[in-house]
Amino acid sequence: MRQIKLFIACSLDGYIARTDGSIDWLFTDGDYGYTDFIRSIDILIMGRKTYEHLLHMVTDYPHQDKQTLVLSHTRAGSRDAHAQFVSGPVRDLVEPLRHTPGGDIWLVGGAEVVRDFLAEGLIDEFILSYHPLLLGSGIPLFLPQSRPISLRLEETLAFPSGLVQLRYRHLPGSV
Amino acid sequence: MRQIKLFIACSLDGYIARTDGSIDWLFTDGDYGYTDFIRSIDILIMGRKTYEHLLHMVTDYPHQDKQTLVLSHTRAGSRDAHAQFVSGPVRDLVEPLRHTPGGDIWLVGGAEVVRDFLAEGLIDEFILSYHPLLLGSGIPLFLPQSRPISLRLEETLAFPSGLVQLRYRHLPGSV
């Protein structure tokens, strides 16, 4: 079964971007496992704002070779050159996908999409790259949830830059 | 000079306690460096709510051999059997203390006290024990700050329980 993986960078105080969405504070001196990670991925899922922010940052969409699903209430059912817009309960959306053969699914973000997937216990793996920085404010990685979720630590990597990458798996039996 | 150290446990989503203040989710199967840490400490500083919560949890106050300062607007100037109540700008409070000889200062918490010390760049060392758990809601470790603060990663420890302890130092030159 395809795994759903959250691969995301954040500040030590849990922000994925500044309040205006900017990520200029992210380390760019290395790939921090990204190249290996993206090779395992066939499908990307992200929120509309994340998608638009990504398009705004790049000249060419970097994931042409993969399937991109963008969660959007207003554009659901349509597609553009890179992505297919979808909506609806996330479980209904991803359960059929998970059971087709192929590479894993990257849950790109942002916060609301992460919250919706978490609430359904749909994130199998968490690869979190904590930057050695307290941003002070911004867009949080984890929005409030109604229930605790237990994780199992799989790996800890510390890089010379001070970035710490923590890898967790969802504990079967918890939400 | 005495160092001011934040030694604190939190969930992966950055909470130090459930909304009602309870910390029943903290690991108690080991001391996670606490014994060594507390030996280096001569002075504890905490907020009033943290202090009252601590008193509520224990039969005997565990830090009789140390000086305890409790930040409280309403009780400032008084003391009880264990603590001296103080108020005022935190810099004015701790700068004189830091320059007296002796062991280090443990900034116990909670969130508002951490925020006030952070805002003044007064935390020298951060020892954060991340539990492998998303609590979903609770009292946050880091409240919003007006400025980013850069840290230097000093040490990463991963325990068999899944707890990850990250140790950072305040980067001189940043806030």
Coordinates of N, CA and C in Angstrom, one line a residue, chain A residues 12-13 15 18 118 126 128 130-137 142-153 156-159 162-164 166 168, chain B residues 12-13 15 18 118 126 128 130-137 142-153 156-159 162-164 166 168:
Chain A
L12 N 11.8 25.9 15.1 CA 11.7 25.2 16.4 C 10.4 25.5 17.1
D13 N 9.9 26.7 16.8 CA 8.6 27.0 17.4 C 7.4 26.6 16.5
Y15 N 6.6 26.7 13.1 CA 6.1 27.5 12.0 C 6.7 26.9 10.7
R18 N 6.7 32.2 7.3 CA 6.3 33.5 8.0 C 4.9 33.8 7.7
L118 N -4.4 14.5 9.5 CA -4.1 14.1 10.9 C -5.4 13.6 11.6
F126 N 6.1 10.9 9.2 CA 6.4 12.3 9.4 C 7.9 12.5 9.3
L128 N 10.3 15.6 9.7 CA 10.2 17.0 10.1 C 11.6 17.5 10.2
Y130 N 13.6 20.3 11.6 CA 13.5 21.5 12.5 C 14.7 22.4 12.3
H131 N 14.5 23.6 11.9 CA 15.5 24.6 11.8 C 15.8 25.2 13.1
P132 N 17.1 25.6 13.4 CA 17.5 26.1 14.7 C 17.2 27.6 14.9
L133 N 15.9 27.8 14.9 CA 15.4 29.2 14.8 C 14.0 29.2 15.5
L134 N 13.8 30.3 16.3 CA 12.5 30.6 16.7 C 11.9 31.7 15.9
L135 N 11.0 31.4 15.0 CA 10.5 32.5 14.1 C 9.7 33.5 14.8
G136 N 9.0 33.1 15.8 CA 8.2 34.1 16.6 C 6.8 34.2 16.2
S137 N 6.6 34.1 14.9 CA 5.2 34.1 14.4 C 5.2 33.5 13.0
F142 N 1.3 22.5 13.0 CA 0.2 21.8 13.6 C -0.9 22.7 14.2
L143 N -2.0 22.6 13.6 CA -3.2 23.3 14.1 C -3.8 22.5 15.2
P144 N -4.6 23.1 16.1 CA -5.3 22.3 17.1 C -6.0 21.1 16.6
Q145 N -6.0 20.0 17.3 CA -6.6 18.7 17.0 C -7.5 18.3 18.2
S146 N -8.5 17.6 17.9 CA -9.4 17.2 19.0 C -8.9 16.0 19.8
R147 N -8.0 15.2 19.2 CA -7.5 14.1 20.0 C -5.9 14.0 19.9
P148 N -5.3 13.4 20.9 CA -3.8 13.2 20.8 C -3.5 12.1 19.8
I149 N -2.4 12.1 19.2 CA -1.9 11.1 18.3 C -0.5 10.7 18.7
S150 N -0.4 9.4 18.9 CA 0.9 8.8 19.4 C 1.8 8.5 18.1
L151 N 3.0 8.8 18.2 CA 3.9 8.5 17.1 C 5.1 7.6 17.6
R152 N 5.7 7.0 16.7 CA 6.9 6.1 17.0 C 8.1 6.8 16.3
L153 N 9.1 7.1 17.2 CA 10.3 7.7 16.6 C 11.1 6.7 15.8
T156 N 16.6 9.9 14.0 CA 17.0 11.3 14.3 C 18.3 11.7 13.5
L157 N 18.3 12.7 12.8 CA 19.5 13.1 12.1 C 19.8 14.6 12.4
A158 N 21.1 14.8 12.8 CA 21.5 16.2 13.1 C 22.5 16.5 12.1
F159 N 22.3 17.7 11.5 CA 23.2 18.2 10.4 C 24.1 19.3 11.0
G162 N 22.9 22.6 12.0 CA 22.0 22.7 13.2 C 20.6 22.3 12.9
L163 N 20.3 21.9 11.6 CA 19.0 21.3 11.3 C 18.9 19.9 11.9
V164 N 17.8 19.6 12.5 CA 17.5 18.3 13.1 C 16.3 17.7 12.3
L166 N 13.7 14.8 12.2 CA 13.1 13.7 13.0 C 12.1 13.0 12.1
Y168 N 9.2 10.1 12.2 CA 8.2 9.3 13.0 C 7.3 8.5 12.2
Chain B
L12 N 5.3 17.0 20.5 CA 5.9 17.3 19.2 C 5.2 18.5 18.5
D13 N 3.9 18.7 18.9 CA 3.2 19.9 18.5 C 3.4 21.1 19.4
Y15 N 3.3 21.6 22.9 CA 2.6 21.9 24.1 C 3.4 21.4 25.3
R18 N -1.5 19.8 29.0 CA -2.8 19.8 28.4 C -3.5 21.2 28.8
L118 N 12.5 35.2 26.6 CA 13.0 35.1 25.2 C 13.0 36.5 24.6
F126 N 18.8 26.0 25.9 CA 17.5 25.4 25.7 C 17.7 23.9 25.7
L128 N 15.3 20.9 25.3 CA 13.9 20.6 25.0 C 13.7 19.1 24.8
Y130 N 11.4 16.5 23.5 CA 10.2 16.3 22.6 C 9.7 14.9 22.8
H131 N 8.4 14.8 23.3 CA 7.8 13.5 23.4 C 7.2 13.1 22.0
P132 N 7.1 11.8 21.7 CA 6.6 11.4 20.4 C 5.1 11.4 20.4
L133 N 4.5 12.5 20.4 CA 3.1 12.6 20.6 C 2.6 14.0 20.1
L134 N 1.5 14.0 19.4 CA 0.8 15.2 19.1 C -0.3 15.3 20.0
L135 N -0.2 16.3 21.0 CA -1.3 16.4 22.0 C -2.6 17.0 21.4
G136 N -2.5 17.8 20.4 CA -3.6 18.3 19.7 C -4.1 19.7 20.3
S137 N -3.9 19.9 21.6 CA -4.2 21.2 22.2 C -3.5 21.2 23.5
F142 N 6.0 27.8 23.2 CA 6.4 29.1 22.6 C 5.2 30.0 22.2
L143 N 5.1 31.1 22.9 CA 4.0 32.0 22.5 C 4.6 32.9 21.4
P144 N 3.8 33.6 20.6 CA 4.3 34.5 19.6 C 5.3 35.5 20.1
Q145 N 6.3 35.8 19.3 CA 7.3 36.7 19.6 C 7.4 37.7 18.5
S146 N 7.9 38.9 18.8 CA 7.9 39.9 17.7 C 9.1 39.8 16.8
R147 N 10.2 39.0 17.2 CA 11.4 38.9 16.4 C 11.9 37.5 16.4
P148 N 12.4 37.0 15.3 CA 13.1 35.7 15.2 C 14.3 35.7 16.1
I149 N 14.6 34.5 16.6 CA 15.8 34.3 17.4 C 16.5 33.1 16.9
S150 N 17.8 33.3 16.6 CA 18.6 32.2 16.0 C 19.3 31.4 17.2
L151 N 19.3 30.1 17.0 CA 19.9 29.2 18.0 C 21.0 28.4 17.4
R152 N 21.9 27.9 18.2 CA 22.9 27.0 17.7 C 22.7 25.6 18.4
L153 N 22.5 24.6 17.5 CA 22.3 23.2 18.0 C 23.6 22.7 18.6
T156 N 22.0 16.4 20.2 CA 20.7 15.7 20.0 C 20.8 14.4 20.6
L157 N 19.9 14.0 21.5 CA 19.8 12.7 22.1 C 18.5 12.1 21.8
A158 N 18.6 10.8 21.3 CA 17.3 10.1 21.1 C 17.3 8.9 22.0
F159 N 16.2 8.8 22.7 CA 16.1 7.7 23.7 C 15.2 6.6 23.2
G162 N 11.6 7.0 22.5 CA 11.1 7.9 21.4 C 11.2 9.3 21.8
L163 N 11.6 9.6 23.0 CA 11.9 11.0 23.4 C 13.1 11.5 22.7
V164 N 13.1 12.7 22.2 CA 14.2 13.3 21.6 C 14.6 14.6 22.4
L166 N 16.7 17.9 22.5 CA 17.5 18.8 21.7 C 18.1 19.9 22.6
Y168 N 20.1 23.5 22.6 CA 20.5 24.6 21.8 C 21.1 25.7 22.7

